[in-house]
mmCIF file of C-alpha atoms in Angstrom:
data_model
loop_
_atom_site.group_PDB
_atom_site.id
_atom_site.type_symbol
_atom_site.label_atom_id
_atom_site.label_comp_id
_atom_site.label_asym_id
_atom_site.label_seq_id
_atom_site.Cartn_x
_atom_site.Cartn_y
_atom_site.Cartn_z
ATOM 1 C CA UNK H 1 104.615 95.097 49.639
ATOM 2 C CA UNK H 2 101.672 96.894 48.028
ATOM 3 C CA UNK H 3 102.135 97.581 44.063
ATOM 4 C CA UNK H 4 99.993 99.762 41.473
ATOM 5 C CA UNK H 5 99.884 99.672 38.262
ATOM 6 C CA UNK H 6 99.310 102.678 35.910
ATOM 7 C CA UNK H 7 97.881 102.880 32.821
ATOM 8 C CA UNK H 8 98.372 104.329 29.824
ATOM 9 C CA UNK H 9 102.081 105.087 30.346
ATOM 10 C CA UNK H 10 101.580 107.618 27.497
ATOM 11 C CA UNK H 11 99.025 110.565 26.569
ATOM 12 C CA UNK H 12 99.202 112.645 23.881
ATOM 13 C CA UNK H 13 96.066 115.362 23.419
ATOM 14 C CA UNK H 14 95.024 118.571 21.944
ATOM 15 C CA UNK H 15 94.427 121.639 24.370
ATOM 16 C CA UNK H 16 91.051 121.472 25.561
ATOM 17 C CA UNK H 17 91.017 117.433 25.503
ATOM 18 C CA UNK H 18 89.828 115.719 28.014
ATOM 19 C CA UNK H 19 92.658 113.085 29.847
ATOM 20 C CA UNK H 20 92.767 110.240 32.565
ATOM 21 C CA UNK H 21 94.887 108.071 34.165
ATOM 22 C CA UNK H 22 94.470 105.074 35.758
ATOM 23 C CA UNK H 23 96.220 103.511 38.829
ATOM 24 C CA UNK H 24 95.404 99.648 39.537
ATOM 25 C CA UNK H 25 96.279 97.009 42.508
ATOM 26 C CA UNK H 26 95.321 93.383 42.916
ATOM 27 C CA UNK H 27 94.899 93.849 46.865
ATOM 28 C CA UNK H 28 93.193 96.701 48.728
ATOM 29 C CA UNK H 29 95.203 99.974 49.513
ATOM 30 C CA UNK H 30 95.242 101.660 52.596
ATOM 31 C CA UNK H 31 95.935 105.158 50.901
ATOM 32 C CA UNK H 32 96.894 106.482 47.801
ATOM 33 C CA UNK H 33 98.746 109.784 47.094
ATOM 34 C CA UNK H 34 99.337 111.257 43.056
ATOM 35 C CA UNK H 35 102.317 113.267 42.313
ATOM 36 C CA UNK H 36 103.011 114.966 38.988
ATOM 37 C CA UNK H 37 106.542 115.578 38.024
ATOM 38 C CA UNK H 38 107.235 118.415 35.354
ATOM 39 C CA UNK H 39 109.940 117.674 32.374
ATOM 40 C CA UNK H 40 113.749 117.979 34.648
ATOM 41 C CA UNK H 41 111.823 118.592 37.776
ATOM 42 C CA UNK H 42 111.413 116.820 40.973
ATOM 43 C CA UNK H 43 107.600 115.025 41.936
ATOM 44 C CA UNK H 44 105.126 117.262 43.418
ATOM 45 C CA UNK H 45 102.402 116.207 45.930
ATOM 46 C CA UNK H 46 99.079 116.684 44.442
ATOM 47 C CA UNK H 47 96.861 114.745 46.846
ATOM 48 C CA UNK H 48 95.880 112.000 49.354
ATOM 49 C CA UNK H 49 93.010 109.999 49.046
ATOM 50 C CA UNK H 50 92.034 107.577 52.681
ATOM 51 C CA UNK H 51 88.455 106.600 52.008
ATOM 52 C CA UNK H 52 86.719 104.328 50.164
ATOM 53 C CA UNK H 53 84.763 105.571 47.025
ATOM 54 C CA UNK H 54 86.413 109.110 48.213
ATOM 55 C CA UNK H 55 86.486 111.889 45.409
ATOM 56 C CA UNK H 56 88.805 115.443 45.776
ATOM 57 C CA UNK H 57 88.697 118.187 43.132
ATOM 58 C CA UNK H 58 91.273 120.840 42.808
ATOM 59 C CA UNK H 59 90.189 122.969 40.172
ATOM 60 C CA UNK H 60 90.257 120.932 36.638
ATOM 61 C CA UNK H 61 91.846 118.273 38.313
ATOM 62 C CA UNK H 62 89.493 115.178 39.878
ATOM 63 C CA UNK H 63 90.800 112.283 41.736
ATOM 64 C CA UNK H 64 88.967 109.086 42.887
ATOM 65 C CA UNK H 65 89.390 106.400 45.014
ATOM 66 C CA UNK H 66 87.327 103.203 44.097
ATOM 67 C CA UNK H 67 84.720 101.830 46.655
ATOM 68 C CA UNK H 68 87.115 98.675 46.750
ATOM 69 C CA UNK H 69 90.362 100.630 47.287
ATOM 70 C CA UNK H 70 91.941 98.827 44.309
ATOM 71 C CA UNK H 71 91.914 101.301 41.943
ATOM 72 C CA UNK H 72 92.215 105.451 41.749
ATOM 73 C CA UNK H 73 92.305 107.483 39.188
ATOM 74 C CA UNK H 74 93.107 111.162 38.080
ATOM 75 C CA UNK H 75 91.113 113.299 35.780
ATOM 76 C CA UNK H 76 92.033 116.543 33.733
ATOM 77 C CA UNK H 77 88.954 118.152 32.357
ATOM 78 C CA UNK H 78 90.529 121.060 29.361
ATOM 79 C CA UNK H 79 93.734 120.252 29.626
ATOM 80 C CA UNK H 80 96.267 122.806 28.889
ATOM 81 C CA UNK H 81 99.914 123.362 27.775
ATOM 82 C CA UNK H 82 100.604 123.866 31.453
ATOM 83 C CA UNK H 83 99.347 120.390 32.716
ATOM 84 C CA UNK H 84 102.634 118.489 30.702
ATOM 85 C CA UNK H 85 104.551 116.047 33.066
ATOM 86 C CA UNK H 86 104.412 113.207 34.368
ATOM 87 C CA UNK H 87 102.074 111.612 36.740
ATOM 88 C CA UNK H 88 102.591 109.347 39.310
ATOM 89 C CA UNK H 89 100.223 107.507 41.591
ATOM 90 C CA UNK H 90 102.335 106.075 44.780
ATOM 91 C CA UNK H 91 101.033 104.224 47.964
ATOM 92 C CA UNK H 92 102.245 104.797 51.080
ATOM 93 C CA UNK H 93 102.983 103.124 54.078
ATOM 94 C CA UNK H 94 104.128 99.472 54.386
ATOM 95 C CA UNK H 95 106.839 99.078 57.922
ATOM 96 C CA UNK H 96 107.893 102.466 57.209
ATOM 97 C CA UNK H 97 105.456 105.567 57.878
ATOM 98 C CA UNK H 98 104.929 107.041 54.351
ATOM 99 C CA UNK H 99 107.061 105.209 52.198
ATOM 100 C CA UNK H 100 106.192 105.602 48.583
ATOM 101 C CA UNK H 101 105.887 102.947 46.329
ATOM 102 C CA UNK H 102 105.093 104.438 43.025
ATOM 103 C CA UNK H 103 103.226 103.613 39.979
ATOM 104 C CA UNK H 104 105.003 103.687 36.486
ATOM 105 C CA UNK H 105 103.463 106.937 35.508
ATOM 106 C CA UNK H 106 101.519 108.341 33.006
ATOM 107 C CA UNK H 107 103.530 111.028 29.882
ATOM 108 C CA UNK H 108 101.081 113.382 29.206
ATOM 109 C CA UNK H 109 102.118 115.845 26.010
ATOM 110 C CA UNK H 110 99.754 118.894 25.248
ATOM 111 C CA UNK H 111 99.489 119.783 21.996
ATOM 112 C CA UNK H 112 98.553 123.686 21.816
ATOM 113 C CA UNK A 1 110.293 128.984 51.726
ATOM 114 C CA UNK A 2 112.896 127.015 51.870
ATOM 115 C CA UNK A 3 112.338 123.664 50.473
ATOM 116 C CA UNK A 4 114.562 120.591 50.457
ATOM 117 C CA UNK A 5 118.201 121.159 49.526
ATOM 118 C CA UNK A 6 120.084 118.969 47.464
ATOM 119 C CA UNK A 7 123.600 119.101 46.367
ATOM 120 C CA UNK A 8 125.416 118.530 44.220
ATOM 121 C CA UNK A 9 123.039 119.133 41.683
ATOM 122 C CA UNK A 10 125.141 116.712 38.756
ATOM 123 C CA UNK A 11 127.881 114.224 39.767
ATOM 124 C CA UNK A 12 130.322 112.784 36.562
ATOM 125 C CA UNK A 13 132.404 110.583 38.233
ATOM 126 C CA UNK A 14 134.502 107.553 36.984
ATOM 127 C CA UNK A 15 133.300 103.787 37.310
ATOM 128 C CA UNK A 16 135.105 102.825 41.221
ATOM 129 C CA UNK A 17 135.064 106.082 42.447
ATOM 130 C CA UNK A 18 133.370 107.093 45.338
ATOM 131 C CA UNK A 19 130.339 109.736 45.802
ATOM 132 C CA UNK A 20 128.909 111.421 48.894
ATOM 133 C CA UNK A 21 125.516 113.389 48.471
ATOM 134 C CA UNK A 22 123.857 115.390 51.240
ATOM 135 C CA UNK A 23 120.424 116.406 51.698
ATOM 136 C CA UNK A 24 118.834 119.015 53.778
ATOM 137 C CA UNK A 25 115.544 118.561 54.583
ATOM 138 C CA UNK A 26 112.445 121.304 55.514
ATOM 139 C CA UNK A 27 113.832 122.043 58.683
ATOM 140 C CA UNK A 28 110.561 120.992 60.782
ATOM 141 C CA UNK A 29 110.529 117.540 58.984
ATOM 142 C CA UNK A 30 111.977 114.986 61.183
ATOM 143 C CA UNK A 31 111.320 112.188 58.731
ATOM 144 C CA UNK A 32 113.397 111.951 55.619
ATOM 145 C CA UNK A 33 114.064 109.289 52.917
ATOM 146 C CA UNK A 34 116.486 108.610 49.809
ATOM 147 C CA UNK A 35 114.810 107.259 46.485
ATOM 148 C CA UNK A 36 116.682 106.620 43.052
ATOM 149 C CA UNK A 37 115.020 107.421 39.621
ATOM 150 C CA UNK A 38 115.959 106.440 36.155
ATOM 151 C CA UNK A 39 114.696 107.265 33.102
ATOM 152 C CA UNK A 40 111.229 106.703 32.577
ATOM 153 C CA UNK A 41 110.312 105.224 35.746
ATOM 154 C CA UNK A 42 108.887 106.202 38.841
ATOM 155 C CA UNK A 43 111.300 106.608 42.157
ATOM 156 C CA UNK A 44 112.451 104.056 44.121
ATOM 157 C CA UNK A 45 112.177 103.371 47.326
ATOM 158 C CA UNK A 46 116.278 103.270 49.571
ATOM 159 C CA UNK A 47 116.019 104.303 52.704
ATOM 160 C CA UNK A 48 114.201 105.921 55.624
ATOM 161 C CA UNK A 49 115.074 108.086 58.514
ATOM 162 C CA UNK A 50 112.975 108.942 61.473
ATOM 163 C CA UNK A 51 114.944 111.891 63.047
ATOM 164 C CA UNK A 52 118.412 109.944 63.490
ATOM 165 C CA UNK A 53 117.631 106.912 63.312
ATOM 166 C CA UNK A 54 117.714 104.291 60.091
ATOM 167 C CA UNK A 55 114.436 102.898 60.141
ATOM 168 C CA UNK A 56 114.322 101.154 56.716
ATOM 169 C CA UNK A 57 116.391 99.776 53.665
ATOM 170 C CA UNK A 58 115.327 98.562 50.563
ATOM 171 C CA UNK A 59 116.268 94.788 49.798
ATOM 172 C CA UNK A 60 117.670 96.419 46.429
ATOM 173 C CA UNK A 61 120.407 99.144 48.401
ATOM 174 C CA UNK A 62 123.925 97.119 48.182
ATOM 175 C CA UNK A 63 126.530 96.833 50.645
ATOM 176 C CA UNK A 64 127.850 99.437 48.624
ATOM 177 C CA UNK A 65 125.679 102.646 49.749
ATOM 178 C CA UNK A 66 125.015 104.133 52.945
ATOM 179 C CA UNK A 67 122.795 106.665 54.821
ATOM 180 C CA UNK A 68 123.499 108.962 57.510
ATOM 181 C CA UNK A 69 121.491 111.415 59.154
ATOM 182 C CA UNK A 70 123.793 111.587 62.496
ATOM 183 C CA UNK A 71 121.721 115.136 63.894
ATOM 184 C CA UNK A 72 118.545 113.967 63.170
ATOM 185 C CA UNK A 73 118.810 117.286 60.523
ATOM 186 C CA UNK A 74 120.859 116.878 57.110
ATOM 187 C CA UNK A 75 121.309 113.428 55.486
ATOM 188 C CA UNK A 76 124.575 111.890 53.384
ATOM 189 C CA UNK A 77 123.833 109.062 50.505
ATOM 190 C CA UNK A 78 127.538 107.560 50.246
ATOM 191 C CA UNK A 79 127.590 104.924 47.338
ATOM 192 C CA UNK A 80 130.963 103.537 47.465
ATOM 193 C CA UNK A 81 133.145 101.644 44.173
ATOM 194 C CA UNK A 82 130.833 103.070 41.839
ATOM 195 C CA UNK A 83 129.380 101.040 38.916
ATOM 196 C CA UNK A 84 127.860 101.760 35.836
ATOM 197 C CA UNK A 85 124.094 100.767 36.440
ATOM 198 C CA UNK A 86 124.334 103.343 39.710
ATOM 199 C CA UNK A 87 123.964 106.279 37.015
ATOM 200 C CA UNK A 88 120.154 107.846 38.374
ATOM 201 C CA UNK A 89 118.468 110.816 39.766
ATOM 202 C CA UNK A 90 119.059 110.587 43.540
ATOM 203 C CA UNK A 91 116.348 111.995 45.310
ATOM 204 C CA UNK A 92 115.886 113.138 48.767
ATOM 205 C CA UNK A 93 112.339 113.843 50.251
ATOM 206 C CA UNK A 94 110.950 114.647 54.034
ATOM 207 C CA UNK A 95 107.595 114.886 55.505
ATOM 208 C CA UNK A 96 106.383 116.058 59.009
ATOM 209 C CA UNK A 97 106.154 113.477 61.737
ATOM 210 C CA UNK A 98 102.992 112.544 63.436
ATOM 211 C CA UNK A 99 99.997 109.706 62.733
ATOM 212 C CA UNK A 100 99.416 109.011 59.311
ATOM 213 C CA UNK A 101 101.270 109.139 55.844
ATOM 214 C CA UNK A 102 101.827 112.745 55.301
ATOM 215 C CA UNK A 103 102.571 114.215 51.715
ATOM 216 C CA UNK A 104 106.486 114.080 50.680
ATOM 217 C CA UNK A 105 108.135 117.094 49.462
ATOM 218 C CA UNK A 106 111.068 116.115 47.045
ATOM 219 C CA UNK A 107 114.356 118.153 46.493
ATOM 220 C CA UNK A 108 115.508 118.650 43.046
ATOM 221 C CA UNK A 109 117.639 115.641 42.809
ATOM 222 C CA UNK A 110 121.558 114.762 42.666
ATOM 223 C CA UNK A 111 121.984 113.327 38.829
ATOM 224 C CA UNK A 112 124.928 110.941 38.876
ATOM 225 C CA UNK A 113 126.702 110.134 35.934
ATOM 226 C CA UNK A 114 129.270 107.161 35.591
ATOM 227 C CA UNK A 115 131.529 106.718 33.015
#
């Protein structure tokens, strides 16, 4: 089945920093989806990305999916004390319609 | 809005026992799956329901659990004779039917604790 890898598993920055996260594959995806999960909360859908070299905003948030489909990743321009969790990049599909196979994810810690 | 419903919310139980967790799902969602989540890590793929019927299990799910959804509506993880390493976050998730890989939206998990 399709795996991603996602790096760093760890962020820690200062309100107003700048952070990424990186989601990586050794064969070509069909899709990828990025959820972020708050501290004792459940994964939330963020977004789904189809197309090659495809890029989605939603508001400080930018997501990308490489011309290749092997690798997607999620930006947070000014982060702030609200963007904490975890995020997870997760590829559907397979022989079941929207299975999730999910990346490691990526700790992110604000500092205020 | 009512999203997805799990419950319980915690299980303790002790090492052989048997649990039973249910799910209800958004209520137009006729697809519906069961991941497991430990610490640190991102969920894990069990199972897979299209309306009533058990579509996929992961090579990892033991003899030991089992999935129902018998109405095509609610859903039951059973995980029988219990065993330490089965301590997780059992979550349930459903998505609308139709083409494509829609997004997932998650309940807030069943925690089990074995002792």
């Amino acid at each position: 089945g399709q795996q991603v890898m996602q790096i760093p598993q760890y962020q820690h920055v200062q309100e107003g920093e700048d952070f990424t996260t990186y989601c990586n594959s050794s064969t070509t995806l069909s899709n990828i989806q990025w959820y972020k999960q708050r501290p004792g909360g459940h994964p939330v859908f963020l977004i789904q990305l189809v197309k090659s070299g495809e890029v989605k905003k939603q508001k400080r948030l930018t997501f990308q999916f490489g011309e290749a489909k092997k690798n997607s990743s999620l930006h947070i321009t000014a982060t702030q004390t609200t963007d904490v969790g975890t995020y997870f990049c997760a590829v559907a599909g397979g022989t079941s319609y929207g299975k999730l196979t999910f990346g490691q994810g990526t700790i992110l810690t604000v500092h205020p | 809005d009512t999203g997805v419903s799990q419950n319980p919310r915690h299980k303790i139980t002790k090492r052989g026992q048997n649990v039973t967790f249910r799910c209800d799902p958004i209520s137009e969602h006729n697809r519906l799956y069961w991941y497991r989540q430990t610490l640190g890590q991102g969920p894990e793929f069990l199972t897979y329901f299209q309306n009533e019927a058990q579509l996929e299990k992961s090579r990892l799910l033991s003899d030991r659990f089992s999935a129902e959804r018998p109405k095509g509506s609610f859903s039951t993880l059973e995980i029988q004779r219990t065993e330490q390493g089965d301590s997780a976050m059992y979550l349930c998730a459903s998505s609308p039917g139709g083409a494509g890989n829609q997004p997932q939206h998650f309940g807030d998990g069943t925690r089990l604790s074995i002792l």
